[in-house]
mmCIF file of C-alpha atoms and ligand atoms in Angstrom:
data_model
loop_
_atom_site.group_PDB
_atom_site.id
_atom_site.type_symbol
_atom_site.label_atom_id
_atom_site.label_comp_id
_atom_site.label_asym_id
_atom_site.label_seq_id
_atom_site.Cartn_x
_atom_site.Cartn_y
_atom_site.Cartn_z
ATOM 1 C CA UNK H 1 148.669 104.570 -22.928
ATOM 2 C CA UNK H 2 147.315 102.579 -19.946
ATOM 3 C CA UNK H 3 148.544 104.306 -16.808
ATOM 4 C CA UNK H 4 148.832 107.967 -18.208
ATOM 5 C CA UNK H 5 147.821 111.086 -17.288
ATOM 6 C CA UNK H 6 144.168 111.820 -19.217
ATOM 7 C CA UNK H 7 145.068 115.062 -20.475
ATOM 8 C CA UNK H 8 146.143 115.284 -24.652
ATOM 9 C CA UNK H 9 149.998 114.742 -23.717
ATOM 10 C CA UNK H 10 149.103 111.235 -23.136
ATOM 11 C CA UNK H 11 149.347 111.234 -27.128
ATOM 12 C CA UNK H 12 152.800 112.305 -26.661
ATOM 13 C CA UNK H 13 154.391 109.530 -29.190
ATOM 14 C CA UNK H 14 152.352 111.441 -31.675
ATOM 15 C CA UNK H 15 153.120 115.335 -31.262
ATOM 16 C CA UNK H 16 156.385 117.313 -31.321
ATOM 17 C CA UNK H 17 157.222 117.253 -27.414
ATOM 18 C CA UNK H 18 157.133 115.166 -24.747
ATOM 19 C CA UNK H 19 155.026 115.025 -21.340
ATOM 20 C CA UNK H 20 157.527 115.598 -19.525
ATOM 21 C CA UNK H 21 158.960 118.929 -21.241
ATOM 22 C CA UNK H 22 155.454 120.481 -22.360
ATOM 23 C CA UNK H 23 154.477 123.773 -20.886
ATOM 24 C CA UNK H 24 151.107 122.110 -19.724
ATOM 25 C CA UNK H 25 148.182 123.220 -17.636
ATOM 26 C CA UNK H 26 146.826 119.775 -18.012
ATOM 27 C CA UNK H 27 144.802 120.678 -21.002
ATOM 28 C CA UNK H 28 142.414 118.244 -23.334
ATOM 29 C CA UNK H 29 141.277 114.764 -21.344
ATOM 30 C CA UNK H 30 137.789 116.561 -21.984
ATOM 31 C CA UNK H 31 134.415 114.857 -21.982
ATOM 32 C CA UNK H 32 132.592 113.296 -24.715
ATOM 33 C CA UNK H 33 128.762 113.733 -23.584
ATOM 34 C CA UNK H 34 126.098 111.951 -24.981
ATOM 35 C CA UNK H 35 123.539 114.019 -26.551
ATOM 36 C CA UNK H 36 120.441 111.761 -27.148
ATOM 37 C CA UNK H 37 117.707 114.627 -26.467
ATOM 38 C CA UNK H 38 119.572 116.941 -28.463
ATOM 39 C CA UNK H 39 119.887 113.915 -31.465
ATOM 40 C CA UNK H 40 116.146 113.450 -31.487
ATOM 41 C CA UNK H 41 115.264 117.161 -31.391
ATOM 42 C CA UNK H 42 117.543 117.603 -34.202
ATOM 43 C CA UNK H 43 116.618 114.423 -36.394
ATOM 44 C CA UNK H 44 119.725 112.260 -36.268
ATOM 45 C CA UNK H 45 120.682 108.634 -34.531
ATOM 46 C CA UNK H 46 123.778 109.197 -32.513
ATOM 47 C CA UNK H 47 125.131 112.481 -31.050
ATOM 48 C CA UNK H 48 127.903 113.424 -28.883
ATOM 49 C CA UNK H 49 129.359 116.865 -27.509
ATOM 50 C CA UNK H 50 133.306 117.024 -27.455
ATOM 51 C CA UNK H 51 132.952 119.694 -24.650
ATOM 52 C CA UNK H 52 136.084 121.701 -24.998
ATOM 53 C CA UNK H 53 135.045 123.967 -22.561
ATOM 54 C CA UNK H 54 136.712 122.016 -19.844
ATOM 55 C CA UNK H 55 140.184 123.170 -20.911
ATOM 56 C CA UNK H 56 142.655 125.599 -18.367
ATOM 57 C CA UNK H 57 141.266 128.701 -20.378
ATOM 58 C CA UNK H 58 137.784 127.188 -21.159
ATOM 59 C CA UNK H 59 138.323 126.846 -24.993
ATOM 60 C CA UNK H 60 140.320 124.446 -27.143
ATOM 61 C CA UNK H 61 142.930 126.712 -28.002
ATOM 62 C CA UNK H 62 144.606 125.774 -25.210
ATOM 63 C CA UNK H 63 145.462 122.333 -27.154
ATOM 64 C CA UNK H 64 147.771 124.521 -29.419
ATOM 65 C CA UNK H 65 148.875 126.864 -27.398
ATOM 66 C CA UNK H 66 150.542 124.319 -24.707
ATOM 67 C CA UNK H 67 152.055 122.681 -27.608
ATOM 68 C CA UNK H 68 152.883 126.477 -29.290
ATOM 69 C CA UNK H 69 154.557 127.415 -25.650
ATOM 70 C CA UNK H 70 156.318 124.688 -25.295
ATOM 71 C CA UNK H 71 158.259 124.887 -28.938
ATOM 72 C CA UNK H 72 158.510 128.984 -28.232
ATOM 73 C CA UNK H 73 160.362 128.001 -24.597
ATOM 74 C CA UNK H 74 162.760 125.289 -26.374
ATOM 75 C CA UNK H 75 163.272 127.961 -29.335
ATOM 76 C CA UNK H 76 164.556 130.331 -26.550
ATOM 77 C CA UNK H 77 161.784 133.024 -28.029
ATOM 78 C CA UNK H 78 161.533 136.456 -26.103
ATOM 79 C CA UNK H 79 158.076 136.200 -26.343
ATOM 80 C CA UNK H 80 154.824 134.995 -27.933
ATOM 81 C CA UNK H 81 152.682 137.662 -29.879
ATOM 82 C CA UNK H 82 149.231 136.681 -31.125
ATOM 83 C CA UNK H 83 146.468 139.366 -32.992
ATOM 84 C CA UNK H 84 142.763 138.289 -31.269
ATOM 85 C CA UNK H 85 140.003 139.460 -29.682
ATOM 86 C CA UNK H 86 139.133 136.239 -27.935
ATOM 87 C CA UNK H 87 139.836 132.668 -27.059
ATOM 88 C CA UNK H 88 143.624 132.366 -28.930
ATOM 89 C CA UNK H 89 144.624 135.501 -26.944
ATOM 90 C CA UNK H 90 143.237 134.284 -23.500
ATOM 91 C CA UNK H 91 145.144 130.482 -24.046
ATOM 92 C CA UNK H 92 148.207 132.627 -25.337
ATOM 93 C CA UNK H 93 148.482 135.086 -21.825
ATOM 94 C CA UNK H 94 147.878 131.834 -19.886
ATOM 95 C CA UNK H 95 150.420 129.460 -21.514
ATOM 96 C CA UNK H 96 152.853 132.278 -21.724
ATOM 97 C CA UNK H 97 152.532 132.764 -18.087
ATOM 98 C CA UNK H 98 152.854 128.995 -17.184
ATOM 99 C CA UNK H 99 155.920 128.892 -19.620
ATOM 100 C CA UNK H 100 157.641 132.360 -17.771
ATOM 101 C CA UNK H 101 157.586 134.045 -21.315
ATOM 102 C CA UNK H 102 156.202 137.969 -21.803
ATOM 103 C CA UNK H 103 153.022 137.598 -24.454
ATOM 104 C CA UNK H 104 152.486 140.521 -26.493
ATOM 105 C CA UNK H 105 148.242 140.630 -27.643
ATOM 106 C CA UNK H 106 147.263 142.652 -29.991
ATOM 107 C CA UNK H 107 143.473 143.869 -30.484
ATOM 108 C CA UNK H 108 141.550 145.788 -32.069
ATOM 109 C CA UNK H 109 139.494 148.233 -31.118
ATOM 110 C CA UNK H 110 136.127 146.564 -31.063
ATOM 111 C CA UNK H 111 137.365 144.120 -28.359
ATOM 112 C CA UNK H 112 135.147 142.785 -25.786
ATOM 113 C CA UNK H 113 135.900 144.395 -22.643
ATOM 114 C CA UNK H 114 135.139 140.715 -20.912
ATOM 115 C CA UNK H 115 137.732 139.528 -22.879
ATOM 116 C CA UNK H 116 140.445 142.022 -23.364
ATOM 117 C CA UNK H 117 140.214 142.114 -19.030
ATOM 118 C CA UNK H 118 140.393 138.178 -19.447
ATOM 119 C CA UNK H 119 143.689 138.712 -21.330
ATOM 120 C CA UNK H 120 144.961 140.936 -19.229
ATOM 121 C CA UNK H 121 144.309 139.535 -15.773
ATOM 122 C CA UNK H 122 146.828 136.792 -17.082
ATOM 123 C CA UNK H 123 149.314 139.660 -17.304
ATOM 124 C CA UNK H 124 150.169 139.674 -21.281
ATOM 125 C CA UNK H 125 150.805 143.340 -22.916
ATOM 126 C CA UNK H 126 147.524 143.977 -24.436
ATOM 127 C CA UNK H 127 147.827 146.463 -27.477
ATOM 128 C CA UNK H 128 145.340 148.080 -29.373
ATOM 129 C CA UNK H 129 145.528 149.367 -32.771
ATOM 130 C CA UNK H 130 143.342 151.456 -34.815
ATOM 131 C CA UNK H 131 142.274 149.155 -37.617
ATOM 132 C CA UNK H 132 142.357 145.390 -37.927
ATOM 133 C CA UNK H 133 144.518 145.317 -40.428
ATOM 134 C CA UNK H 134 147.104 147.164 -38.165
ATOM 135 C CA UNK H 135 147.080 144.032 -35.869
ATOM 136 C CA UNK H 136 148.678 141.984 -38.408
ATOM 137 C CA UNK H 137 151.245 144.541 -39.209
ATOM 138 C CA UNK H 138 152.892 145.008 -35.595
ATOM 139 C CA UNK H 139 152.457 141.321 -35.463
ATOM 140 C CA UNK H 140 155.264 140.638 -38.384
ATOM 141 C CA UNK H 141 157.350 143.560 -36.729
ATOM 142 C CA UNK H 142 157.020 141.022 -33.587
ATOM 143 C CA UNK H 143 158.258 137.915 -35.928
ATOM 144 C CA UNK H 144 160.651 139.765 -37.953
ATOM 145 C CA UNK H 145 161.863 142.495 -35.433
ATOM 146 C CA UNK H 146 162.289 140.798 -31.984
ATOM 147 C CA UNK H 147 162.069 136.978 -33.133
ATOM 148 C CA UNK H 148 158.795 136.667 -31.300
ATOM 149 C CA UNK H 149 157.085 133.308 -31.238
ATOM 150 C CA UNK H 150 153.485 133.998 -32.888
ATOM 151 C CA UNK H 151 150.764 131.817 -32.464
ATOM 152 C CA UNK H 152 148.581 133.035 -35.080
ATOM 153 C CA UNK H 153 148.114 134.112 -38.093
ATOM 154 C CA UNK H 154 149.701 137.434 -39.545
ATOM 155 C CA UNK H 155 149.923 136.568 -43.346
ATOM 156 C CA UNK H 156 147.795 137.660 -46.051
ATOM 157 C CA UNK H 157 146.226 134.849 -47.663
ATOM 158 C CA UNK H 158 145.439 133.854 -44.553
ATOM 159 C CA UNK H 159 147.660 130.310 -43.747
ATOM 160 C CA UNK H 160 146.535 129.772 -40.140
ATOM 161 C CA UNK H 161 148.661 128.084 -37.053
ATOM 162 C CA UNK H 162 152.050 126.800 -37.713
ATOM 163 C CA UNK H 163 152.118 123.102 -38.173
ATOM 164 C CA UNK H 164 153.586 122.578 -34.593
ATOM 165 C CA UNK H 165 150.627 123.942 -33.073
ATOM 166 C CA UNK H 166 148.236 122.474 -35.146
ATOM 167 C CA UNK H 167 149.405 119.350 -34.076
ATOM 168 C CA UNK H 168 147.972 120.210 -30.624
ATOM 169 C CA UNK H 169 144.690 119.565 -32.381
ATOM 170 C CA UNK H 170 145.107 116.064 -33.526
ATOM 171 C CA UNK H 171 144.431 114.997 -29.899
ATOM 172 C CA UNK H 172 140.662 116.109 -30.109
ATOM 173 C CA UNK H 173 140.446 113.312 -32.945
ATOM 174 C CA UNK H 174 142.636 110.963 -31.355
ATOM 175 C CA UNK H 175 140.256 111.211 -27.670
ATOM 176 C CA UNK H 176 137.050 111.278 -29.902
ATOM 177 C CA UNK H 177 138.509 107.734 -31.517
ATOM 178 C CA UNK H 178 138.928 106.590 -28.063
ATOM 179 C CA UNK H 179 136.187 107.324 -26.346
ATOM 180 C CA UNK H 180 134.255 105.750 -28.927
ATOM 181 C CA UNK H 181 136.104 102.687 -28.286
ATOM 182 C CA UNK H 182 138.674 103.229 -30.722
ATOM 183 C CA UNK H 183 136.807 103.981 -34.263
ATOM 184 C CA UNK H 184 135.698 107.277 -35.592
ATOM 185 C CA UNK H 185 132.368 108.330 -35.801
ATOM 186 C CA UNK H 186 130.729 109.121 -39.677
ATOM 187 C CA UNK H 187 130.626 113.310 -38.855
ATOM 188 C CA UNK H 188 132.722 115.710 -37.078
ATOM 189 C CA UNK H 189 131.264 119.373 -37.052
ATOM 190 C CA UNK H 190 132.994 122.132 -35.590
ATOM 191 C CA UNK H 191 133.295 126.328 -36.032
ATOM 192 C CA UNK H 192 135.457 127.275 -38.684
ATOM 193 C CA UNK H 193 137.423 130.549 -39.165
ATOM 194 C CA UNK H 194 140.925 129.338 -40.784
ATOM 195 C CA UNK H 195 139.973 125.871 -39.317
ATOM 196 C CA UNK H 196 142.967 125.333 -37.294
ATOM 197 C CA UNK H 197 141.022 122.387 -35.610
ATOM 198 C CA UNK H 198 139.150 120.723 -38.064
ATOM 199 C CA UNK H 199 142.858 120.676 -39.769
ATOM 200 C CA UNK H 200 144.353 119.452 -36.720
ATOM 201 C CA UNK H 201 141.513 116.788 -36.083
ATOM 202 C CA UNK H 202 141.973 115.299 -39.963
ATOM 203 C CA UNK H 203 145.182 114.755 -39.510
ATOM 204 C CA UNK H 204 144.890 113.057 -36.303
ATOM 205 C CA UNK H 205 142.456 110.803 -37.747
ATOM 206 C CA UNK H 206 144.597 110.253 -41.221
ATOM 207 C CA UNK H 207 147.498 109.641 -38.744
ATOM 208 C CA UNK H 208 145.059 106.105 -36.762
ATOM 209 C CA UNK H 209 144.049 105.379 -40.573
ATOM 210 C CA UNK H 210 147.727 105.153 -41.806
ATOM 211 C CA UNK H 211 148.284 102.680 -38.269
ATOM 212 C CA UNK H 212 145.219 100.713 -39.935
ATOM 213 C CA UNK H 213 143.221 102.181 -36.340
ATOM 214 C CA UNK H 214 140.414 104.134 -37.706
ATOM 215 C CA UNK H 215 137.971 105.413 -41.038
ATOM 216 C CA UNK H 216 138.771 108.941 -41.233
ATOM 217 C CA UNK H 217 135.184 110.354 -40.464
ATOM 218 C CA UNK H 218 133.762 113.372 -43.027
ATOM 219 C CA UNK H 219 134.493 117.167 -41.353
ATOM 220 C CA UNK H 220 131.673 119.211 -41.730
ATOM 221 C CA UNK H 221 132.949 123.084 -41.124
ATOM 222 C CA UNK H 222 130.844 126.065 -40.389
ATOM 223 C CA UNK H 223 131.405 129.369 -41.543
ATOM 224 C CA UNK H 224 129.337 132.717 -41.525
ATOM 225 C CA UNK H 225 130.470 134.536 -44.724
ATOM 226 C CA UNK H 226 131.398 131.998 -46.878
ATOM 227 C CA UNK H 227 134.439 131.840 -48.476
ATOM 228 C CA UNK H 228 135.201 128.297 -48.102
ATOM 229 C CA UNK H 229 131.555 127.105 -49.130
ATOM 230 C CA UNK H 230 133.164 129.060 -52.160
ATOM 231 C CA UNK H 231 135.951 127.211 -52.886
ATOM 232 C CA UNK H 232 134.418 124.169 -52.363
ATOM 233 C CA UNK H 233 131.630 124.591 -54.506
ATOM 234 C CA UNK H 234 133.931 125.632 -57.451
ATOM 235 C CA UNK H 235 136.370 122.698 -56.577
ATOM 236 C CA UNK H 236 139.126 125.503 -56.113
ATOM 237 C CA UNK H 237 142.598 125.420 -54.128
ATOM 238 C CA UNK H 238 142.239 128.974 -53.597
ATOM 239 C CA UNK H 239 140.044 130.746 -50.801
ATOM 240 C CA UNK H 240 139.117 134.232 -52.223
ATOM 241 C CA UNK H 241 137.805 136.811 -49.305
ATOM 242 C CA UNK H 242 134.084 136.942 -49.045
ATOM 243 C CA UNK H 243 132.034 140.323 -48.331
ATOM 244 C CA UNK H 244 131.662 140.881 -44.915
ATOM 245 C CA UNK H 245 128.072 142.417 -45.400
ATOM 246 C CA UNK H 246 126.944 142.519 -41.840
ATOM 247 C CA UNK H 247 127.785 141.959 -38.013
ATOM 248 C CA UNK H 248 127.826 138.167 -36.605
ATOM 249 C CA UNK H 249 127.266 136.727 -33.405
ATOM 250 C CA UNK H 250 129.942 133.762 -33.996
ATOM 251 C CA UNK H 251 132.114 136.462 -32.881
ATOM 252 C CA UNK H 252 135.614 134.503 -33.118
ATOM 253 C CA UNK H 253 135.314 133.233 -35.915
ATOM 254 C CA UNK H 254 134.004 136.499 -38.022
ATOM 255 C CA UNK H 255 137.224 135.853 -40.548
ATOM 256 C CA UNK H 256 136.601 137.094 -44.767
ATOM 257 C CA UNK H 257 138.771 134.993 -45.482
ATOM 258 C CA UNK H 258 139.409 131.066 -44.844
ATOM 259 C CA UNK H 259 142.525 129.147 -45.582
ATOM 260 C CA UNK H 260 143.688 126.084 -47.915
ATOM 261 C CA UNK H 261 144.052 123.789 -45.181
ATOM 262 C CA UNK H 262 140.580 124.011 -44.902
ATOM 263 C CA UNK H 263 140.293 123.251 -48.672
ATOM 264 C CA UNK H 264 142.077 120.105 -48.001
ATOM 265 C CA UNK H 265 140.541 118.858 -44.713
ATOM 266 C CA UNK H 266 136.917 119.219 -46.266
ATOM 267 C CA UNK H 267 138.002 117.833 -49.852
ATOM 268 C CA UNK H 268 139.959 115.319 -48.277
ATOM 269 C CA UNK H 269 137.382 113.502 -45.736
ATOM 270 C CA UNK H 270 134.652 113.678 -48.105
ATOM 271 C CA UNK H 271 132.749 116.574 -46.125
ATOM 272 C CA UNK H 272 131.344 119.930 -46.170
ATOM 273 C CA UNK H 273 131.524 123.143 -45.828
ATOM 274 C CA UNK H 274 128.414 125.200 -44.100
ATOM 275 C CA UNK H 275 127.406 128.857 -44.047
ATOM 276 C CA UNK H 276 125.048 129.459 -41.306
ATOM 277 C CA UNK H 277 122.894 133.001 -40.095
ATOM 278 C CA UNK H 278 122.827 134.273 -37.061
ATOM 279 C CA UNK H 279 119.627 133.275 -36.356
ATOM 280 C CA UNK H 280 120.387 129.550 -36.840
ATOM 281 C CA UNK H 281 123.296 129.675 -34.456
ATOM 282 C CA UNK H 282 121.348 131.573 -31.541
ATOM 283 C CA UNK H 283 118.249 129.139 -32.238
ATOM 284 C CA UNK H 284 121.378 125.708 -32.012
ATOM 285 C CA UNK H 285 122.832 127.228 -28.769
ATOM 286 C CA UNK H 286 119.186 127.386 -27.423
ATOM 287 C CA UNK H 287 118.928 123.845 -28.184
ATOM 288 C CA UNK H 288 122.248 122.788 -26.716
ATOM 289 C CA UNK H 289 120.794 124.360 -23.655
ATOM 290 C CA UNK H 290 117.442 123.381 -23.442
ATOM 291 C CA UNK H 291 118.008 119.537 -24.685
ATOM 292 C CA UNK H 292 121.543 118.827 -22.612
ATOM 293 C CA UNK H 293 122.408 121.913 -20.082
ATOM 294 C CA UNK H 294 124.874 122.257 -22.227
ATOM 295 C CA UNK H 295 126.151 126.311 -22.775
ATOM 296 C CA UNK H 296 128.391 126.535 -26.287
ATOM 297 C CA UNK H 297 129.678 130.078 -27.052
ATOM 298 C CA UNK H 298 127.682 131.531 -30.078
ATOM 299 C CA UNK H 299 130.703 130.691 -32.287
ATOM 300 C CA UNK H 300 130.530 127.051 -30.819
ATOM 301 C CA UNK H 301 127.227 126.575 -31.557
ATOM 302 C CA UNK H 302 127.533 126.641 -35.409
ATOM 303 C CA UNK H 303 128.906 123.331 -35.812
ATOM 304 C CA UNK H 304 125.406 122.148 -34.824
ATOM 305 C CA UNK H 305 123.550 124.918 -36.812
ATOM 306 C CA UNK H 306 125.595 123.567 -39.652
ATOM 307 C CA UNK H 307 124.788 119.844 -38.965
ATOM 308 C CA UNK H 308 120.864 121.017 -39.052
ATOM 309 C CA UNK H 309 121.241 122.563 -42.147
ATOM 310 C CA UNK H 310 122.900 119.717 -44.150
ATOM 311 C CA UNK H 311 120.370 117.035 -42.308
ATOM 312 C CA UNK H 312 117.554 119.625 -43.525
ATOM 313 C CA UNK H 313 119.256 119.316 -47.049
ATOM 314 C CA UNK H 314 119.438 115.786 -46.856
ATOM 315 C CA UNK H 315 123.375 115.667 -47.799
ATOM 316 C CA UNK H 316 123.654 113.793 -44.288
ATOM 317 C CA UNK H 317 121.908 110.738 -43.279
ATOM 318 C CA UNK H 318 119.466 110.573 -40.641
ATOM 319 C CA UNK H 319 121.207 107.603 -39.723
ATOM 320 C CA UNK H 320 124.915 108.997 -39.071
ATOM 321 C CA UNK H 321 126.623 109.448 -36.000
ATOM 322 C CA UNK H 322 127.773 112.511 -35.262
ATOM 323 C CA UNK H 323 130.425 114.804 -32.745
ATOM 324 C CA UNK H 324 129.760 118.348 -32.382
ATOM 325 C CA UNK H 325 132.651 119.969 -31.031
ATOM 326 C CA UNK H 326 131.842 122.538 -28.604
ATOM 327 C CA UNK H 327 134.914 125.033 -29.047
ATOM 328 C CA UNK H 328 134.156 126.848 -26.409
ATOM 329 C CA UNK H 329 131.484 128.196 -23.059
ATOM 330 C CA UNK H 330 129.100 130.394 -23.140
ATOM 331 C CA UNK H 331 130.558 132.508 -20.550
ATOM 332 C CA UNK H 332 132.587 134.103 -23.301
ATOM 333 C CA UNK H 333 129.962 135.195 -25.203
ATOM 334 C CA UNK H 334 127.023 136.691 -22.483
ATOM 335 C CA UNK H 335 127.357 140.002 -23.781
ATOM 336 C CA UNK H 336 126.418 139.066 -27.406
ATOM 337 C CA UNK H 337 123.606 137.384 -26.500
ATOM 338 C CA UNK H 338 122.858 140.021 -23.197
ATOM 339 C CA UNK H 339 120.288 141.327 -25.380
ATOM 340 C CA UNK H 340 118.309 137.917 -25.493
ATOM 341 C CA UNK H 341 117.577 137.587 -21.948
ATOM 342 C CA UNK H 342 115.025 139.336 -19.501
ATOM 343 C CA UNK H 343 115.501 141.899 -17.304
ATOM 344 C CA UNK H 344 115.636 139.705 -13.506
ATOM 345 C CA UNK H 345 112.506 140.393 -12.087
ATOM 346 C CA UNK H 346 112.547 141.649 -8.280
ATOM 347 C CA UNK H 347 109.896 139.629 -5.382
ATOM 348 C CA UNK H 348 108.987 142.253 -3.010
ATOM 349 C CA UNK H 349 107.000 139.429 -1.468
ATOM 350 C CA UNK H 350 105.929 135.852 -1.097
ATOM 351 C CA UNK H 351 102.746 137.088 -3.217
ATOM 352 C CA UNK H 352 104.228 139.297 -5.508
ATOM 353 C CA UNK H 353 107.251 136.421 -5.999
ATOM 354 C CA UNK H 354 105.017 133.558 -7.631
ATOM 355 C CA UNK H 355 103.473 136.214 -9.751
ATOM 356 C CA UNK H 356 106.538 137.089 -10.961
ATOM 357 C CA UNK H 357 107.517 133.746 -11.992
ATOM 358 C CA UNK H 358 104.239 133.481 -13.667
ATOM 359 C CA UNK H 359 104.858 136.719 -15.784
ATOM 360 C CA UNK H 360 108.257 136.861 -16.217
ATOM 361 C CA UNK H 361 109.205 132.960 -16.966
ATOM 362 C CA UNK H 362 105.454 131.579 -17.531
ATOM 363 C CA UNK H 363 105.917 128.719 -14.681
ATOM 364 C CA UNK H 364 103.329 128.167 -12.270
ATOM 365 C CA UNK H 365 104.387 126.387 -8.957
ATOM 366 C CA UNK H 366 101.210 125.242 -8.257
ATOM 367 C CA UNK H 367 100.283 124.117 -11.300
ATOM 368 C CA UNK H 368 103.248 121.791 -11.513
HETATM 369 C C1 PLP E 1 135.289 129.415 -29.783
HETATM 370 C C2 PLP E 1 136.011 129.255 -31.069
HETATM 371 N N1 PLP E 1 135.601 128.286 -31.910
HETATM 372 C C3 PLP E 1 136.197 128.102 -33.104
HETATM 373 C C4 PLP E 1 137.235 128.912 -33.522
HETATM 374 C C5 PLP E 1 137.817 128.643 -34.884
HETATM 375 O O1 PLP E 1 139.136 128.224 -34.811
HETATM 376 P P1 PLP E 1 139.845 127.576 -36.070
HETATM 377 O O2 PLP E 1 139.178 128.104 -37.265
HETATM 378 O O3 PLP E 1 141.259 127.968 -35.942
HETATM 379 O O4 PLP E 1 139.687 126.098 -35.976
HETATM 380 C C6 PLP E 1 137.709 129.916 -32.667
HETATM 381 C C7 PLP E 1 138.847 130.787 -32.987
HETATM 382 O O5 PLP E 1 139.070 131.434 -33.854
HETATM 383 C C8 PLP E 1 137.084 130.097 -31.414
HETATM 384 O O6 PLP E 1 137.492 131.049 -30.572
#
């Protein structure tokens, strides 16, 4: 690999394309950070941030979508179709774009207005329906219809990505391995709503352990309702829908329902499934703030909620190292949390402005 590119396509030997035919924005080659306030605050010996925030559409979708484009453009598809409110739809307009395919997204109608402008600044046909369940319906017309390229999921059970674009995930695992100097760590925690990359990431570590390269480290996934802490617990193959019973702030990954490859990443690394409240998740992304300047969506911060919780539990050792993958920035998510922060204060004067930042923010220059 010496003398590539550091973006994921200098994996290329392992996924379905090559460099030099992916439809590529130079995606993945993102930064493991170190994390040692954070560790400490949170009880634990080693901690690092895969910050996936640094991809072309600031999430790491874009991981499968450049792979998803790329097998849509060689397929000769007449477009890519995806049903999301968020991050999948923004990596799908952009990749579409770079690959000079139409993208049909459909939403519904409790989008974001952040995001559904995101998606459409990159020019894709954005679509509303009335219900959710309506997405998934003109989705399969898309497939079945017009032979569109989708790059989500439209099947009930719930299966998640293709197996192509999953692949695009492996390459989190396979940078993690080597910027730890080529081994795996004991954890990896990230958001999961079907678990696309927590999928993606155990096989790219079960693809180094079959090359005799790395342990493949336990997956610890988060989820807010709870259907895979379900199946889990019962030591089933099948994911049954949970109740949604209330709103979340882990916005993108609100799903009922989780998937089997889920089942199999979790049962398969020897890790665990996590069902965390909102206030755990706003209360990690504080943390990831305050401890490393470090600003996770409020779906991204549930891998670390989760990671508290099972430390709390004691089902983790203090003594473990442990990646938090941070899905996504925080950027996405400022009207969730828009709520959360102050009013900004106005200094009609040099007077009036250090009282302000007394009462407003509690810091006193002159005090400091
Ligand atoms: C920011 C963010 N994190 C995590 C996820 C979960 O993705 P998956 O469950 O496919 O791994 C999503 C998307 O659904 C997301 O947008």
């Amino acid at each position: 690999m010496a003398g590539r590119e550091v973006d994921m396509w200098r994996y290329d030997a392992l996924l379905p394309f090559a460099a030099g035919e992916a439809v590529s924005l130079g995606e993945g080659g993102t930064p493991l950070v170190a994390a040692p306030r954070l560790a400490r605050r949170v009880g634990v010996r080693v901690l690092w941030i895969k910050d996936e925030s640094r991809n072309p559409t600031w999430s790491f979708k874009d991981r499968s979508n450049a792979v998803g484009a790329t097998h849509a453009r060689a397929l000769g598809s007449p477009a890519l179709v995806v049903s999301s409110t968020g991050n999948a739809a923004a990596a799908t307009a952009a990749y579409a774009r770079r690959a000079g395919i139409p993208a049909i997204v459909l939403v519904a109608k409790s989008v974001d207005p952040i995001m559904s402008g995101f998606v459409q600044s990159y020019g894709a046909h954005v679509v509303m329906t009335e219900t959710k369940p309506d997405r998934w319906v003109m989705m399969k017309h898309c497939v079945e219809a017009w032979d569109c390229y989708p790059t989500g999921n439209y099947q009930t059970p719930p299966v998640g990505l293709n197996p192509y674009m999953t692949d695009g995930y492996k390459t989190i695992g396979f940078e993690i391995w080597e910027q730890l100097g080529r081994r795996a760590p004991d954890w990896i925690f990230a958001p999961a709503g079907y678990t696309n990359g927590l999928a993606g990431i155990f096989q790219g570590f079960q693809e180094l352990a079959a090359m005799g390269l790395a342990a493949v480290p336990h997956l610890g996934a988060a989820e807010i309702y709870g259907s895979l802490v379900r199946a889990i617990e019962e030591g089933s193959d099948v994911v049954q829908p949970a109740r949604i019973d209330r709103p979340t702030v882990a916005i993108s990954i609100g799903t009922s329902q989780n998937t089997y490859q889920a089942v199999a990443a979790i049962r398969g690394s020897g890790g665990t499934a996590t069902q965390v409240a909102d206030e755990e998740i706003l209360s990690a992304q504080e943390r990831m703030i305050e401890s490393e300047g470090m600003f996770p969506e409020t779906t991204s911060a549930t891998g670390l909620a989760a990671l508290i919780r099972e430390l709390e539990a004691g089902r983790i050792s203090r003594d473990a190292e442990v990646v938090i993958v941070m899905t996504s920035t925080g950027l996405k998510s400022l009207n969730v949390t828009a709520h959360l922060r102050p009013p900004v204060p106005m200094a009609h004067s040099v007077e009036s402005f250090s009282e302000v930042l007394k009462a407003t923010y509690g810091f006193n220059p002159e005090a400091e």
